[in-house]
């Protein structure tokens, strides 16, 4: 796979803002897309182009989301794909597109056209090129997000890599066709592009991606806002030369993909706009799976819980309050609330069966002091489990997102 | 009606923190209570005591919510009612109780006992006494909330007055028995106590209160968190001497009650923790009533929409994004978004049928500059309508609610 990121794609200052990823040969492809009913033009184009399970290139601009841009926006997104196809001697359907940035502005097509003409000359399969692509898709991100791993399928060494962006408007809820299943809870722009040289049939790739996204990108929240542009794409070009996948190989691939998606998803939360702490909310003992997810999201999106995390305050009252108004079944006398940190596996409980424990305030403060800790909630009502990677709410987040109307360029997505 | 607020009820500093309201004669009574599954002891006691549609006194402490306090909390809430009954020579069931403040701490009963013994000597029917009661129920409120009106039922002049408190953990969803109907959307501590000298049968009073709360206290949000203690109570003692209510009288009473509840509800939003703007979100053209409510709440609770309001940024992209991920049916090409201020009735549109209007950025900035403005959303899909009184999200809110762990008394509810 080759990639590169460069400038001139969009209109947001001097940084790199156009990225391309190109496979040397046709690849199988799968995607997961925002279930927001207001869905950006590039998402519509992707859903359409990926329907055949194939793709060979992706082109992404940052600074402009091409969302809520009407028929012209859709035409522009198609033109992006078409121009890239022309440059690479492909069909437009072989090219996927992505955009991220401010909603409601038309794409600066002169820049995009010029940018696409130039960028294909810079394509490269070096880590530096991939790094530049990761930089080019950033918006409010403070750092690029990238990962690459190697593993074996049979005797063959296979590579899997990815880049991602996202810092605000983050609570994705993605599905393969952008349609929200009735069972899906309500949930930024986040984009992630994955490539592998494994050989995998399109239908299998789709199933694997859906599973990986369900326990990674669809389980993060920064501010509870789901974007119009959320997209995860994977291209598998088969150049590793692995043979037909055994059940064991499939498991290996799935766990590799889960790992890559989860690491990228956590990078997004850690780089959330203005955040100071990432909290892994672990709910168990819920009556159902759906209840577990609803309980975790109610806690992870509560303004009062999030501000207490910012203050380093082990306030269980706000947590149990958020559990109580969630759609999940909760019985006060059954709720356990505790903390652990990656370095200290032992749980420290603030609440057991709805009653405060004798653990001192000082000890509890220590438990919620690290920049990353786990919040353990046991509803003690059933077997439903869920994990949500959440963030605190800070003055910096508010300051960043209120922007400055005297400088419209400061106004975010 | 007599009332008073005084100190010594709770443990939160020097302010008044104990309030009582007493009717000279037995009154009919009705209440609406939080539908949070984690429900404070005083709410449980109220639901029980009000079941017979009668009451003669209310006693409320601030600084401590008596929530998540187990069997001892329930015993303490009952004792509060019992002590007040003793002082007034009533039955415990004739006394309703309320608490607001920090969750999870046991009531300081020595203070409460001493306070109740003293406060009954200070009871008074002056406006100053009512003002002191309004002060005594404040927590993070910066000012007391009170209103009193007079109107005619037949030839009789009737009085209706109320006090309220609430500034954070505000998105009430109350029902008469504290049980959430399946149809009720998910939604702080807010308390409101209403008294009237009208003569109204208990069943009628209950119906009127439910209707008034549905379009007032149940339609506000500061931070989207629903409290364990939300309570609205009304006592009607009949001393005005009005006769049997005609249909016209009932309408008059209902509209008076609606007015009082809505004014108090808006005072809560205006005094919301750290807020700088109150925005009335008016949704119309929704497919259903439920859709209209869901759309309004999705917008009014979106962190990104709320921070843009704080910045005075007429960002419609975040609004349509929040509409799109709401459970309400939304079609991008049909959405209108506009603004009006109380002084300028004319709407200024930022979006028509999903497309930005030619209205200048400067004009739109002016529309969202006032401390109070209306946001008009027309989904153009049906006849569903809803109004939500919402607030912006500020750095001050975060600063206030993150508290200071070195000073546990600063840590809020």
Short mmCIF file of N, CA, C and O in Angstrom, two decimals, chain A residues 36-39 44 68-70 102-104 106 169 180 186-187 223-228 302-304 307-308 310-313 315-318 320-321 323-330 332 355-356 361 365 393-395 397-399 401-402 405 408 411-413, chain B residues 36-39 44 68-70 102-104 106 169 180 186-187 223-228 302-304 307-308 310-313 315-318 320-321 323-330 332 355-356 361 365 393-395 397-399 401-402 405 408 411-413:
data_model
loop_
_atom_site.label_atom_id
_atom_site.label_comp_id
_atom_site.label_asym_id
_atom_site.label_seq_id
_atom_site.Cartn_x
_atom_site.Cartn_y
_atom_site.Cartn_z
N UNK A 36 -25.99 8.80 11.68
CA UNK A 36 -26.66 10.09 11.74
C UNK A 36 -27.53 10.26 10.48
O UNK A 36 -27.07 9.98 9.37
N UNK A 37 -28.76 10.70 10.69
CA UNK A 37 -29.66 10.87 9.54
C UNK A 37 -29.21 11.99 8.63
O UNK A 37 -29.58 12.05 7.46
N UNK A 38 -28.43 12.93 9.20
CA UNK A 38 -27.80 13.97 8.39
C UNK A 38 -26.42 13.43 8.06
O UNK A 38 -25.54 13.35 8.90
N UNK A 39 -26.25 13.02 6.83
CA UNK A 39 -25.08 12.22 6.46
C UNK A 39 -24.36 12.94 5.33
O UNK A 39 -24.97 13.36 4.34
N UNK A 44 -22.15 9.20 1.64
CA UNK A 44 -23.09 8.66 0.65
C UNK A 44 -22.33 8.02 -0.51
O UNK A 44 -22.68 6.94 -0.99
N UNK A 68 -24.06 18.65 4.63
CA UNK A 68 -25.13 19.64 4.46
C UNK A 68 -24.77 20.59 3.34
O UNK A 68 -24.92 21.82 3.46
N UNK A 69 -24.29 20.05 2.24
CA UNK A 69 -23.86 20.87 1.11
C UNK A 69 -24.71 20.61 -0.12
O UNK A 69 -24.36 21.07 -1.23
N UNK A 70 -25.82 19.87 0.07
CA UNK A 70 -26.80 19.69 -1.01
C UNK A 70 -26.27 18.97 -2.23
O UNK A 70 -25.25 18.27 -2.17
N UNK A 102 -15.50 21.59 9.04
CA UNK A 102 -16.70 22.37 9.29
C UNK A 102 -17.86 21.90 8.42
O UNK A 102 -17.69 21.56 7.25
N UNK A 103 -19.04 21.88 9.01
CA UNK A 103 -20.26 21.49 8.32
C UNK A 103 -20.84 22.68 7.57
O UNK A 103 -20.81 23.79 8.07
N UNK A 104 -21.38 22.45 6.38
CA UNK A 104 -22.21 23.46 5.72
C UNK A 104 -21.50 24.37 4.75
O UNK A 104 -22.12 25.26 4.18
N UNK A 106 -19.24 24.68 1.15
CA UNK A 106 -18.92 23.93 -0.06
C UNK A 106 -17.41 23.68 -0.11
O UNK A 106 -16.61 24.49 0.34
N UNK A 169 -16.90 16.06 18.75
CA UNK A 169 -18.08 15.49 18.10
C UNK A 169 -17.89 13.98 17.99
O UNK A 169 -18.03 13.37 16.92
N UNK A 180 -29.31 3.04 10.95
CA UNK A 180 -29.24 2.67 12.36
C UNK A 180 -30.19 1.52 12.68
O UNK A 180 -31.40 1.66 12.51
N UNK A 186 -28.13 5.52 20.71
CA UNK A 186 -27.79 6.79 20.07
C UNK A 186 -26.38 7.26 20.46
O UNK A 186 -26.03 7.27 21.60
N UNK A 187 -25.71 7.65 19.60
CA UNK A 187 -24.36 8.11 19.89
C UNK A 187 -24.01 9.33 19.05
O UNK A 187 -24.87 9.87 18.45
N UNK A 223 -17.75 13.75 23.71
CA UNK A 223 -18.77 14.72 24.09
C UNK A 223 -20.18 14.27 23.82
O UNK A 223 -21.13 15.04 23.99
N UNK A 224 -20.35 13.02 23.38
CA UNK A 224 -21.71 12.51 23.17
C UNK A 224 -22.35 12.93 21.87
O UNK A 224 -23.48 12.57 21.59
N UNK A 225 -21.67 13.72 21.06
CA UNK A 225 -22.23 14.15 19.78
C UNK A 225 -21.78 13.22 18.65
O UNK A 225 -20.59 13.01 18.46
N UNK A 226 -22.72 12.66 17.91
CA UNK A 226 -22.38 11.79 16.78
C UNK A 226 -22.31 12.61 15.50
O UNK A 226 -23.23 13.35 15.18
N UNK A 227 -21.23 12.45 14.79
CA UNK A 227 -20.99 13.26 13.59
C UNK A 227 -21.76 12.77 12.37
O UNK A 227 -22.26 11.66 12.31
N UNK A 228 -21.79 13.66 11.39
CA UNK A 228 -22.37 13.38 10.08
C UNK A 228 -21.40 12.63 9.17
O UNK A 228 -21.77 12.25 8.06
N UNK A 302 -22.73 12.06 31.18
CA UNK A 302 -23.32 12.99 32.15
C UNK A 302 -22.38 14.16 32.40
O UNK A 302 -21.22 14.00 32.79
N UNK A 303 -22.88 15.38 32.19
CA UNK A 303 -22.07 16.59 32.40
C UNK A 303 -21.54 16.62 33.83
O UNK A 303 -20.38 16.99 34.06
N UNK A 304 -22.36 16.22 34.80
CA UNK A 304 -21.93 16.31 36.19
C UNK A 304 -20.89 15.25 36.54
O UNK A 304 -19.94 15.51 37.27
N UNK A 307 -17.58 16.45 34.82
CA UNK A 307 -16.90 17.55 35.51
C UNK A 307 -16.28 17.04 36.81
O UNK A 307 -15.21 17.50 37.19
N UNK A 308 -16.93 16.09 37.49
CA UNK A 308 -16.31 15.56 38.72
C UNK A 308 -15.02 14.83 38.38
O UNK A 308 -14.03 14.93 39.11
N UNK A 310 -13.05 15.64 36.00
CA UNK A 310 -12.09 16.71 35.76
C UNK A 310 -11.51 17.21 37.08
O UNK A 310 -10.32 17.51 37.17
N UNK A 311 -12.36 17.30 38.09
CA UNK A 311 -11.91 17.80 39.38
C UNK A 311 -11.18 16.76 40.23
O UNK A 311 -10.73 17.06 41.33
N UNK A 312 -11.09 15.50 39.72
CA UNK A 312 -10.48 14.45 40.53
C UNK A 312 -11.32 14.10 41.74
O UNK A 312 -10.83 13.69 42.79
N UNK A 313 -12.64 14.26 41.58
CA UNK A 313 -13.59 14.05 42.68
C UNK A 313 -14.26 12.69 42.53
O UNK A 313 -14.97 12.46 41.55
N UNK A 315 -16.90 11.33 43.13
CA UNK A 315 -18.30 11.55 43.48
C UNK A 315 -19.18 10.40 42.98
O UNK A 315 -19.49 10.32 41.79
N UNK A 316 -19.59 9.51 43.88
CA UNK A 316 -20.44 8.40 43.43
C UNK A 316 -21.90 8.80 43.33
O UNK A 316 -22.68 8.15 42.65
N UNK A 317 -22.27 9.87 44.01
CA UNK A 317 -23.67 10.33 43.96
C UNK A 317 -24.10 10.67 42.55
O UNK A 317 -25.18 10.30 42.09
N UNK A 318 -23.22 11.36 41.82
CA UNK A 318 -23.55 11.73 40.43
C UNK A 318 -23.59 10.50 39.53
O UNK A 318 -24.36 10.45 38.57
N UNK A 320 -24.41 7.33 40.46
CA UNK A 320 -25.64 6.54 40.69
C UNK A 320 -26.86 7.33 40.21
O UNK A 320 -27.84 6.75 39.73
N UNK A 321 -26.79 8.65 40.28
CA UNK A 321 -27.88 9.48 39.73
C UNK A 321 -28.02 9.23 38.23
O UNK A 321 -29.12 9.00 37.73
N UNK A 323 -27.01 6.63 36.56
CA UNK A 323 -27.51 5.26 36.35
C UNK A 323 -29.02 5.24 36.52
O UNK A 323 -29.74 4.61 35.75
N UNK A 324 -29.49 5.97 37.51
CA UNK A 324 -30.92 5.95 37.84
C UNK A 324 -31.80 6.54 36.77
O UNK A 324 -32.94 6.13 36.58
N UNK A 325 -31.29 7.54 36.03
CA UNK A 325 -32.12 8.11 34.95
C UNK A 325 -31.85 7.48 33.60
O UNK A 325 -32.47 7.84 32.60
N UNK A 326 -30.93 6.53 33.54
CA UNK A 326 -30.69 5.82 32.28
C UNK A 326 -31.86 4.89 32.00
O UNK A 326 -32.62 4.55 32.89
N UNK A 327 -32.00 4.46 30.73
CA UNK A 327 -33.08 3.51 30.44
C UNK A 327 -32.84 2.13 31.04
O UNK A 327 -33.72 1.29 31.02
N UNK A 328 -31.63 1.89 31.56
CA UNK A 328 -31.33 0.57 32.13
C UNK A 328 -32.03 0.37 33.47
O UNK A 328 -32.19 1.31 34.24
N UNK A 329 -32.41 -0.86 33.72
CA UNK A 329 -33.00 -1.21 35.03
C UNK A 329 -31.91 -1.11 36.09
O UNK A 329 -30.84 -1.71 35.96
N UNK A 330 -32.19 -0.36 37.15
CA UNK A 330 -31.23 -0.16 38.23
C UNK A 330 -31.96 -0.25 39.56
O UNK A 330 -33.05 0.31 39.71
N UNK A 332 -31.21 0.59 43.47
CA UNK A 332 -30.24 1.28 44.33
C UNK A 332 -29.49 0.33 45.27
O UNK A 332 -28.26 0.38 45.36
N UNK A 355 -24.57 1.29 49.30
CA UNK A 355 -24.16 1.98 50.52
C UNK A 355 -22.68 2.35 50.42
O UNK A 355 -21.87 1.55 49.96
N UNK A 356 -22.32 3.57 50.87
CA UNK A 356 -20.91 3.97 50.85
C UNK A 356 -20.04 3.03 51.69
O UNK A 356 -20.46 2.57 52.75
N UNK A 361 -11.97 9.06 51.87
CA UNK A 361 -12.08 10.01 50.78
C UNK A 361 -10.72 10.17 50.10
O UNK A 361 -10.62 10.20 48.87
N UNK A 365 -9.87 9.55 46.26
CA UNK A 365 -9.28 10.61 45.44
C UNK A 365 -8.06 10.10 44.70
O UNK A 365 -7.87 10.40 43.51
N UNK A 393 -14.94 16.39 31.20
CA UNK A 393 -15.38 17.64 30.57
C UNK A 393 -14.63 18.78 31.24
O UNK A 393 -14.68 18.92 32.46
N UNK A 394 -13.93 19.56 30.44
CA UNK A 394 -13.03 20.57 30.99
C UNK A 394 -13.37 21.97 30.49
O UNK A 394 -14.06 22.15 29.48
N UNK A 395 -12.85 22.96 31.22
CA UNK A 395 -13.00 24.34 30.76
C UNK A 395 -12.36 24.53 29.39
O UNK A 395 -12.84 25.30 28.56
N UNK A 397 -12.26 22.37 26.95
CA UNK A 397 -13.21 21.90 25.93
C UNK A 397 -14.20 23.01 25.58
O UNK A 397 -14.47 23.28 24.41
N UNK A 398 -14.75 23.65 26.62
CA UNK A 398 -15.74 24.71 26.40
C UNK A 398 -15.09 25.87 25.66
O UNK A 398 -15.62 26.36 24.66
N UNK A 399 -13.92 26.27 26.13
CA UNK A 399 -13.22 27.40 25.51
C UNK A 399 -12.95 27.11 24.03
O UNK A 399 -13.21 27.93 23.16
N UNK A 401 -14.49 25.02 22.01
CA UNK A 401 -15.67 24.86 21.17
C UNK A 401 -16.58 26.06 21.11
O UNK A 401 -17.45 26.14 20.22
N UNK A 402 -16.42 27.01 22.04
CA UNK A 402 -17.22 28.22 21.90
C UNK A 402 -16.62 29.10 20.80
O UNK A 402 -17.32 29.93 20.22
N UNK A 405 -16.21 34.35 17.44
CA UNK A 405 -16.95 34.75 16.23
C UNK A 405 -16.26 35.87 15.47
O UNK A 405 -16.56 36.08 14.29
N UNK A 408 -13.99 33.77 12.31
CA UNK A 408 -14.79 32.62 11.91
C UNK A 408 -13.96 31.36 11.64
O UNK A 408 -14.46 30.24 11.80
N UNK A 411 -14.01 28.75 14.32
CA UNK A 411 -15.24 28.04 14.66
C UNK A 411 -15.19 26.62 14.12
O UNK A 411 -15.04 26.42 12.92
N UNK A 412 -15.33 25.68 15.02
CA UNK A 412 -15.13 24.27 14.67
C UNK A 412 -16.26 23.66 13.90
O UNK A 412 -17.18 24.34 13.45
N UNK A 413 -16.21 22.34 13.77
CA UNK A 413 -17.20 21.55 13.02
C UNK A 413 -18.54 21.55 13.67
O UNK A 413 -18.72 22.10 14.72
N UNK B 36 -36.43 9.34 38.34
CA UNK B 36 -35.14 8.67 38.50
C UNK B 36 -35.36 7.41 39.35
O UNK B 36 -36.03 7.46 40.37
N UNK B 37 -34.77 6.30 38.89
CA UNK B 37 -34.94 5.05 39.65
C UNK B 37 -34.24 5.12 41.00
O UNK B 37 -34.55 4.35 41.91
N UNK B 38 -33.23 5.98 41.09
CA UNK B 38 -32.57 6.24 42.38
C UNK B 38 -33.30 7.45 42.95
O UNK B 38 -33.14 8.57 42.48
N UNK B 39 -34.13 7.22 43.94
CA UNK B 39 -35.09 8.22 44.38
C UNK B 39 -34.85 8.47 45.87
O UNK B 39 -34.74 7.54 46.67
N UNK B 44 -39.81 9.44 48.55
CA UNK B 44 -40.58 8.23 48.91
C UNK B 44 -41.64 8.58 49.95
O UNK B 44 -42.80 8.13 49.86
N UNK B 68 -29.77 8.22 48.57
CA UNK B 68 -28.82 7.11 48.70
C UNK B 68 -28.34 7.01 50.15
O UNK B 68 -27.14 6.87 50.40
N UNK B 69 -29.28 7.10 51.06
CA UNK B 69 -28.94 7.08 52.48
C UNK B 69 -29.54 5.87 53.18
O UNK B 69 -29.53 5.78 54.41
N UNK B 70 -30.07 4.92 52.39
CA UNK B 70 -30.53 3.65 52.93
C UNK B 70 -31.67 3.76 53.93
O UNK B 70 -32.37 4.77 53.98
N UNK B 102 -26.20 17.62 48.69
CA UNK B 102 -25.29 16.55 48.33
C UNK B 102 -25.95 15.18 48.53
O UNK B 102 -26.67 14.96 49.50
N UNK B 103 -25.65 14.29 47.60
CA UNK B 103 -26.17 12.92 47.65
C UNK B 103 -25.26 12.06 48.53
O UNK B 103 -24.05 12.21 48.48
N UNK B 104 -25.84 11.15 49.29
CA UNK B 104 -25.05 10.10 49.94
C UNK B 104 -24.59 10.39 51.35
O UNK B 104 -23.89 9.57 51.94
N UNK B 106 -25.72 11.22 55.37
CA UNK B 106 -26.87 11.14 56.28
C UNK B 106 -27.24 12.55 56.75
O UNK B 106 -26.38 13.42 56.92
N UNK B 169 -27.92 19.94 37.80
CA UNK B 169 -28.58 18.64 37.77
C UNK B 169 -30.05 18.86 37.40
O UNK B 169 -30.97 18.41 38.08
N UNK B 180 -41.83 6.23 35.81
CA UNK B 180 -41.70 6.80 34.48
C UNK B 180 -42.59 6.06 33.50
O UNK B 180 -42.42 4.87 33.27
N UNK B 186 -36.28 10.54 28.52
CA UNK B 186 -35.33 10.57 29.64
C UNK B 186 -34.87 12.00 29.93
O UNK B 186 -34.50 12.72 29.05
N UNK B 187 -34.89 12.34 30.95
CA UNK B 187 -34.44 13.68 31.28
C UNK B 187 -33.56 13.71 32.52
O UNK B 187 -33.23 12.69 33.00
N UNK B 223 -28.31 20.98 32.37
CA UNK B 223 -27.18 20.12 32.03
C UNK B 223 -27.59 18.71 31.62
O UNK B 223 -26.73 17.86 31.41
N UNK B 224 -28.89 18.46 31.51
CA UNK B 224 -29.32 17.14 31.05
C UNK B 224 -29.32 16.07 32.11
O UNK B 224 -29.67 14.93 31.84
N UNK B 225 -28.91 16.40 33.32
CA UNK B 225 -28.91 15.40 34.40
C UNK B 225 -30.21 15.48 35.21
O UNK B 225 -30.56 16.54 35.71
N UNK B 226 -30.92 14.36 35.34
CA UNK B 226 -32.14 14.34 36.14
C UNK B 226 -31.83 13.93 37.57
O UNK B 226 -31.19 12.92 37.80
N UNK B 227 -32.30 14.70 38.50
CA UNK B 227 -31.98 14.47 39.91
C UNK B 227 -32.79 13.35 40.55
O UNK B 227 -33.82 12.92 40.05
N UNK B 228 -32.31 12.95 41.71
CA UNK B 228 -32.97 11.96 42.56
C UNK B 228 -34.07 12.59 43.41
O UNK B 228 -34.77 11.88 44.12
N UNK B 302 -26.94 19.00 23.55
CA UNK B 302 -25.70 18.74 22.82
C UNK B 302 -24.58 19.64 23.33
O UNK B 302 -24.70 20.88 23.32
N UNK B 303 -23.48 19.04 23.77
CA UNK B 303 -22.35 19.82 24.28
C UNK B 303 -21.86 20.81 23.24
O UNK B 303 -21.53 21.95 23.56
N UNK B 304 -21.83 20.39 21.97
CA UNK B 304 -21.31 21.28 20.93
C UNK B 304 -22.27 22.42 20.61
O UNK B 304 -21.84 23.55 20.38
N UNK B 307 -21.98 24.86 23.66
CA UNK B 307 -20.78 25.68 23.68
C UNK B 307 -20.85 26.74 22.57
O UNK B 307 -20.37 27.86 22.77
N UNK B 308 -21.47 26.42 21.43
CA UNK B 308 -21.59 27.45 20.38
C UNK B 308 -22.49 28.59 20.87
O UNK B 308 -22.22 29.76 20.60
N UNK B 310 -22.70 29.55 23.90
CA UNK B 310 -21.86 30.32 24.82
C UNK B 310 -20.98 31.29 24.04
O UNK B 310 -20.76 32.43 24.46
N UNK B 311 -20.49 30.84 22.90
CA UNK B 311 -19.61 31.69 22.09
C UNK B 311 -20.36 32.71 21.25
O UNK B 311 -19.73 33.50 20.53
N UNK B 312 -21.70 32.66 21.28
CA UNK B 312 -22.46 33.58 20.42
C UNK B 312 -22.32 33.23 18.95
O UNK B 312 -22.38 34.08 18.07
N UNK B 313 -22.12 31.93 18.69
CA UNK B 313 -21.86 31.45 17.33
C UNK B 313 -23.14 30.83 16.76
O UNK B 313 -23.64 29.84 17.28
N UNK B 315 -24.01 28.63 14.87
CA UNK B 315 -23.57 27.43 14.15
C UNK B 315 -24.75 26.50 13.88
O UNK B 315 -25.20 25.79 14.78
N UNK B 316 -25.25 26.48 12.66
CA UNK B 316 -26.39 25.58 12.38
C UNK B 316 -25.92 24.16 12.10
O UNK B 316 -26.70 23.22 12.18
N UNK B 317 -24.65 23.98 11.75
CA UNK B 317 -24.13 22.64 11.47
C UNK B 317 -24.26 21.73 12.68
O UNK B 317 -24.67 20.57 12.58
N UNK B 318 -23.92 22.26 13.86
CA UNK B 318 -24.03 21.45 15.08
C UNK B 318 -25.48 21.17 15.43
O UNK B 318 -25.80 20.12 15.98
N UNK B 320 -28.07 20.88 13.23
CA UNK B 320 -28.64 19.85 12.33
C UNK B 320 -27.97 18.49 12.61
O UNK B 320 -28.60 17.45 12.50
N UNK B 321 -26.69 18.53 13.02
CA UNK B 321 -26.03 17.28 13.43
C UNK B 321 -26.78 16.64 14.60
O UNK B 321 -27.08 15.45 14.58
N UNK B 323 -29.87 17.13 15.51
CA UNK B 323 -31.17 16.66 15.04
C UNK B 323 -31.02 15.30 14.38
O UNK B 323 -31.82 14.40 14.57
N UNK B 324 -29.95 15.17 13.60
CA UNK B 324 -29.75 13.94 12.82
C UNK B 324 -29.49 12.72 13.67
O UNK B 324 -29.85 11.61 13.28
N UNK B 325 -28.85 12.89 14.82
CA UNK B 325 -28.63 11.70 15.66
C UNK B 325 -29.70 11.52 16.71
O UNK B 325 -29.66 10.58 17.49
N UNK B 326 -30.68 12.42 16.76
CA UNK B 326 -31.80 12.24 17.69
C UNK B 326 -32.67 11.09 17.23
O UNK B 326 -32.62 10.71 16.06
N UNK B 327 -33.49 10.54 18.11
CA UNK B 327 -34.39 9.47 17.67
C UNK B 327 -35.50 9.98 16.76
O UNK B 327 -36.22 9.18 16.17
N UNK B 328 -35.64 11.29 16.62
CA UNK B 328 -36.71 11.84 15.77
C UNK B 328 -36.37 11.65 14.30
O UNK B 328 -35.22 11.72 13.89
N UNK B 329 -37.42 11.45 13.51
CA UNK B 329 -37.26 11.37 12.05
C UNK B 329 -36.87 12.75 11.52
O UNK B 329 -37.57 13.73 11.80
N UNK B 330 -35.78 12.82 10.76
CA UNK B 330 -35.30 14.08 10.22
C UNK B 330 -34.87 13.87 8.77
O UNK B 330 -34.21 12.87 8.46
N UNK B 332 -32.81 15.89 5.91
CA UNK B 332 -31.95 17.06 5.74
C UNK B 332 -32.58 18.13 4.86
O UNK B 332 -32.60 19.32 5.22
N UNK B 355 -30.70 24.09 3.35
CA UNK B 355 -29.68 24.87 2.67
C UNK B 355 -29.47 26.20 3.38
O UNK B 355 -30.44 26.84 3.80
N UNK B 356 -28.22 26.63 3.55
CA UNK B 356 -27.96 27.92 4.19
C UNK B 356 -28.62 29.06 3.44
O UNK B 356 -28.65 29.07 2.21
N UNK B 361 -23.52 36.38 8.12
CA UNK B 361 -22.99 35.86 9.38
C UNK B 361 -23.18 36.89 10.48
O UNK B 361 -23.58 36.56 11.60
N UNK B 365 -25.15 36.39 13.91
CA UNK B 365 -24.47 36.60 15.19
C UNK B 365 -25.30 37.51 16.09
O UNK B 365 -25.44 37.26 17.28
N UNK B 393 -23.48 26.08 27.71
CA UNK B 393 -22.50 25.38 28.54
C UNK B 393 -21.26 26.26 28.61
O UNK B 393 -20.70 26.61 27.57
N UNK B 394 -20.87 26.60 29.82
CA UNK B 394 -19.80 27.59 29.99
C UNK B 394 -18.62 27.03 30.80
O UNK B 394 -18.75 26.02 31.49
N UNK B 395 -17.50 27.71 30.69
CA UNK B 395 -16.35 27.35 31.52
C UNK B 395 -16.69 27.48 33.01
O UNK B 395 -16.24 26.69 33.83
N UNK B 397 -19.55 26.81 34.42
CA UNK B 397 -20.27 25.60 34.82
C UNK B 397 -19.26 24.49 35.17
O UNK B 397 -19.39 23.82 36.19
N UNK B 398 -18.28 24.32 34.29
CA UNK B 398 -17.29 23.26 34.52
C UNK B 398 -16.50 23.56 35.79
O UNK B 398 -16.33 22.69 36.66
N UNK B 399 -16.05 24.79 35.91
CA UNK B 399 -15.26 25.17 37.08
C UNK B 399 -16.06 24.94 38.36
O UNK B 399 -15.57 24.34 39.32
N UNK B 401 -18.58 22.89 38.89
CA UNK B 401 -18.92 21.50 39.16
C UNK B 401 -17.74 20.56 39.31
O UNK B 401 -17.90 19.44 39.78
N UNK B 402 -16.55 21.01 38.89
CA UNK B 402 -15.40 20.14 39.16
C UNK B 402 -15.01 20.27 40.62
O UNK B 402 -14.39 19.37 41.17
N UNK B 405 -11.25 19.23 45.55
CA UNK B 405 -11.24 18.09 46.48
C UNK B 405 -10.51 18.41 47.78
O UNK B 405 -10.68 17.71 48.77
N UNK B 408 -13.73 19.54 50.60
CA UNK B 408 -14.89 18.70 50.27
C UNK B 408 -16.22 19.44 50.36
O UNK B 408 -17.18 19.10 49.67
N UNK B 411 -17.78 20.48 47.10
CA UNK B 411 -18.21 19.48 46.13
C UNK B 411 -19.72 19.41 46.12
O UNK B 411 -20.34 19.14 47.14
N UNK B 412 -20.30 19.63 44.95
CA UNK B 412 -21.75 19.76 44.83
C UNK B 412 -22.50 18.47 44.89
O UNK B 412 -21.95 17.41 45.22
N UNK B 413 -23.78 18.55 44.55
CA UNK B 413 -24.71 17.40 44.61
C UNK B 413 -24.37 16.34 43.62
O UNK B 413 -23.48 16.52 42.82
#
